[in-house]
mmCIF file of C-alpha atoms in Angstrom:
data_model
loop_
_atom_site.group_PDB
_atom_site.id
_atom_site.type_symbol
_atom_site.label_atom_id
_atom_site.label_comp_id
_atom_site.label_asym_id
_atom_site.label_seq_id
_atom_site.Cartn_x
_atom_site.Cartn_y
_atom_site.Cartn_z
ATOM 1 C CA MET A 793 111.059 113.685 93.761
ATOM 2 C CA LYS A 794 108.544 111.462 95.591
ATOM 3 C CA LYS A 795 109.942 112.244 99.074
ATOM 4 C CA VAL A 796 109.231 116.068 98.768
ATOM 5 C CA LYS A 797 105.745 114.763 96.965
ATOM 6 C CA ASP A 798 105.224 112.450 100.091
ATOM 7 C CA LYS A 799 105.837 115.657 102.053
ATOM 8 C CA ALA A 800 104.142 117.984 100.195
ATOM 9 C CA ILE A 801 101.009 115.681 100.895
ATOM 10 C CA GLU A 802 101.508 115.079 104.964
ATOM 11 C CA ALA A 803 101.448 119.103 104.880
ATOM 12 C CA GLY A 804 98.047 118.925 103.383
ATOM 13 C CA LYS A 805 98.795 120.226 99.660
ATOM 14 C CA GLU A 806 97.317 119.379 96.546
ATOM 15 C CA SER A 807 100.624 120.400 94.695
ATOM 16 C CA LEU A 808 104.098 121.375 94.381
ATOM 17 C CA SER A 809 105.062 124.834 94.413
ATOM 18 C CA TYR A 810 106.304 126.090 91.368
ATOM 19 C CA TYR A 811 109.510 126.505 92.957
ATOM 20 C CA HIS A 812 109.527 122.499 93.372
ATOM 21 C CA ASN A 813 107.807 121.708 90.061
ATOM 22 C CA HIS A 814 110.389 124.448 87.994
ATOM 23 C CA LYS A 815 113.302 123.051 90.005
ATOM 24 C CA PHE A 816 112.272 119.392 89.195
ATOM 25 C CA ASP A 817 112.254 120.474 85.264
ATOM 26 C CA LYS A 818 115.349 121.798 85.350
ATOM 27 C CA ARG A 819 116.996 118.770 86.695
ATOM 28 C CA TYR A 820 115.407 116.676 85.059
ATOM 29 C CA ASP A 821 116.697 117.881 81.658
ATOM 30 C CA GLU A 822 120.142 118.941 83.099
ATOM 31 C CA LEU A 823 120.068 115.017 83.450
ATOM 32 C CA ILE A 824 118.822 114.114 79.678
ATOM 33 C CA LYS A 825 121.711 116.609 78.921
ATOM 34 C CA LEU A 826 124.368 114.653 80.656
ATOM 35 C CA ALA A 827 123.377 111.572 80.303
ATOM 36 C CA ARG A 828 122.735 112.582 76.032
ATOM 37 C CA GLU A 829 126.967 113.524 75.980
ATOM 38 C CA ASP A 830 127.532 110.126 77.974
ATOM 39 C CA ASN A 831 126.227 107.956 75.456
ATOM 40 C CA PRO A 832 126.127 109.890 71.689
ATOM 41 C CA PHE A 833 125.627 108.065 68.585
ATOM 42 C CA PRO A 834 127.046 105.422 67.976
ATOM 43 C CA VAL A 835 130.498 106.682 64.847
ATOM 44 C CA THR A 836 130.019 104.320 61.773
ATOM 45 C CA THR A 837 131.947 104.472 57.997
ATOM 46 C CA GLU A 838 129.846 102.244 56.802
ATOM 47 C CA LYS A 839 126.738 104.343 54.253
ATOM 48 C CA LYS A 840 123.940 102.333 55.800
ATOM 49 C CA ARG A 841 119.959 102.936 55.029
ATOM 50 C CA GLY A 842 117.753 102.949 56.919
ATOM 51 C CA ARG A 843 117.372 104.742 60.551
ATOM 52 C CA LYS A 844 121.135 104.702 62.408
ATOM 53 C CA LYS A 845 121.265 102.484 65.752
ATOM 54 C CA LYS A 846 121.009 103.796 68.863
ATOM 55 C CA GLY A 847 121.270 101.403 71.132
ATOM 56 C CA LYS A 848 119.615 100.203 74.392
ATOM 57 C CA ILE A 849 120.484 103.344 76.516
ATOM 58 C CA LEU A 850 120.563 105.889 74.014
ATOM 59 C CA ALA A 851 117.040 104.667 73.132
ATOM 60 C CA LEU A 852 115.947 104.830 76.608
ATOM 61 C CA VAL A 853 117.316 108.401 77.011
ATOM 62 C CA GLU A 854 115.212 109.226 73.893
ATOM 63 C CA ARG A 855 112.239 107.786 75.140
ATOM 64 C CA LEU A 856 112.672 109.893 78.860
ATOM 65 C CA ASP A 857 112.979 112.768 76.834
ATOM 66 C CA ASN A 858 110.220 112.419 74.790
ATOM 67 C CA TYR A 859 107.736 111.370 77.274
ATOM 68 C CA LYS A 860 108.883 113.699 80.199
ATOM 69 C CA ALA A 861 105.490 114.968 80.354
ATOM 70 C CA SER A 862 104.409 111.710 81.815
ATOM 71 C CA VAL A 863 107.363 110.409 83.633
ATOM 72 C CA CYS A 864 107.146 113.998 85.387
ATOM 73 C CA LEU A 865 103.428 113.882 85.706
ATOM 74 C CA LEU A 866 103.528 112.107 89.122
ATOM 75 C CA ILE A 867 105.054 115.816 90.947
ATOM 76 C CA HIS A 868 102.468 117.896 88.863
ATOM 77 C CA ASN A 869 99.070 115.663 89.634
ATOM 78 C CA PHE A 870 99.309 113.902 93.234
ATOM 79 C CA MET A 871 96.018 111.408 92.456
ATOM 80 C CA VAL A 872 98.880 109.858 89.644
ATOM 81 C CA PRO A 873 101.067 106.816 91.741
ATOM 82 C CA PHE A 874 104.937 107.107 92.303
ATOM 83 C CA ASP A 875 104.514 103.018 90.937
ATOM 84 C CA ASN A 876 102.390 101.128 89.063
ATOM 85 C CA ASN A 877 102.864 97.853 91.521
ATOM 86 C CA GLN A 878 99.294 97.309 91.636
ATOM 87 C CA ALA A 879 98.418 97.306 88.416
ATOM 88 C CA GLU A 880 101.647 94.804 87.736
ATOM 89 C CA ARG A 881 100.753 92.404 90.332
ATOM 90 C CA ASP A 882 97.131 92.004 88.930
ATOM 91 C CA ILE A 883 98.406 91.486 85.794
ATOM 92 C CA ARG A 884 100.845 89.028 87.471
ATOM 93 C CA MET A 885 98.115 86.945 88.684
ATOM 94 C CA ILE A 886 95.861 86.125 84.946
ATOM 95 C CA LYS A 887 100.163 85.400 83.699
ATOM 96 C CA VAL A 888 100.056 82.737 85.995
ATOM 97 C CA LYS A 889 96.617 81.024 85.369
ATOM 98 C CA THR A 890 97.639 81.297 82.028
ATOM 99 C CA LYS A 891 101.322 79.357 82.356
ATOM 100 C CA VAL A 892 99.495 77.083 84.929
ATOM 101 C CA SER A 893 96.633 75.163 82.595
ATOM 102 C CA GLY A 894 98.599 76.503 78.983
ATOM 103 C CA CYS A 895 95.882 78.622 77.519
ATOM 104 C CA PHE A 896 92.031 79.830 77.859
ATOM 105 C CA ARG A 897 89.736 77.313 76.356
ATOM 106 C CA ASN A 898 87.977 80.884 74.879
ATOM 107 C CA GLU A 899 87.612 84.152 75.112
ATOM 108 C CA GLU A 900 84.577 83.794 76.937
ATOM 109 C CA GLY A 901 85.976 82.116 79.367
ATOM 110 C CA ALA A 902 89.275 84.459 79.989
ATOM 111 C CA ARG A 903 86.554 87.363 80.359
ATOM 112 C CA ASP A 904 85.090 85.426 82.929
ATOM 113 C CA TYR A 905 87.967 84.962 85.162
ATOM 114 C CA LEU A 906 88.782 88.428 84.606
ATOM 115 C CA LYS A 907 85.116 89.617 85.782
ATOM 116 C CA ILE A 908 85.360 86.969 88.989
ATOM 117 C CA MET A 909 89.193 88.288 90.330
ATOM 118 C CA SER A 910 88.007 91.967 89.227
ATOM 119 C CA TYR A 911 85.691 91.673 91.563
ATOM 120 C CA VAL A 912 87.738 89.622 94.398
ATOM 121 C CA GLY A 913 90.470 91.815 93.641
ATOM 122 C CA THR A 914 88.253 95.406 94.695
ATOM 123 C CA ALA A 915 87.283 93.243 97.840
ATOM 124 C CA HIS A 916 90.495 92.448 98.933
ATOM 125 C CA LYS A 917 91.761 95.774 98.513
ATOM 126 C CA GLN A 918 88.405 97.192 100.948
ATOM 127 C CA GLY A 919 89.434 94.701 103.618
ATOM 128 C CA HIS A 920 86.780 92.096 102.511
ATOM 129 C CA ASN A 921 86.982 88.111 102.510
ATOM 130 C CA ALA A 922 87.116 87.373 98.821
ATOM 131 C CA TYR A 923 85.453 83.876 99.881
ATOM 132 C CA GLU A 924 82.176 86.415 101.467
ATOM 133 C CA ALA A 925 82.420 88.508 98.637
ATOM 134 C CA ILE A 926 81.962 85.762 95.938
ATOM 135 C CA ARG A 927 79.492 84.368 98.265
ATOM 136 C CA ASN A 928 77.275 87.184 98.596
ATOM 137 C CA ALA A 929 77.095 87.924 94.703
ATOM 138 C CA ILE A 930 76.212 84.353 94.180
ATOM 139 C CA THR A 931 73.560 85.085 96.853
ATOM 140 C CA GLY A 932 72.335 88.402 94.979
ATOM 141 C CA CYS A 933 73.342 91.202 97.926
ATOM 142 C CA PRO A 934 77.279 92.207 96.570
ATOM 143 C CA GLU A 935 76.363 95.371 97.688
ATOM 144 C CA PHE A 936 78.359 95.607 100.853
ATOM 145 C CA ILE A 937 81.985 95.775 98.419
ATOM 146 C CA PHE A 938 80.266 98.910 97.034
ATOM 147 C CA GLU A 939 79.208 101.348 100.114
#
């Protein structure tokens, strides 16, 4: 999916053709069907109340089937990235901070930290020096970041 999407973007297209969308949807459904056949519900002889246990694999297959539209959104909407790595990197920074410091003293301190890191992250993503961005924000002229 990613390779076909990347080729379409390079060719200047804004979406995949009906043929490719249909082909990927059909293949996705086939893979879900194969996964269900390879991982059937476990057979239990005892009568127990509540939901039957599925196991990790069957639960994953069921989630992939239930959320097919979200999983395949990247081929229908080119604005959706293939992975979520940037968001995970942004979250990792606060996790490291809490591991090192133990915790934030209060919620307001955590919010302030996140505002600053968001500002620094934006500056970095736009190719600006983090130190210069903070200095300009403190001196009252942060506009250069959002030009």
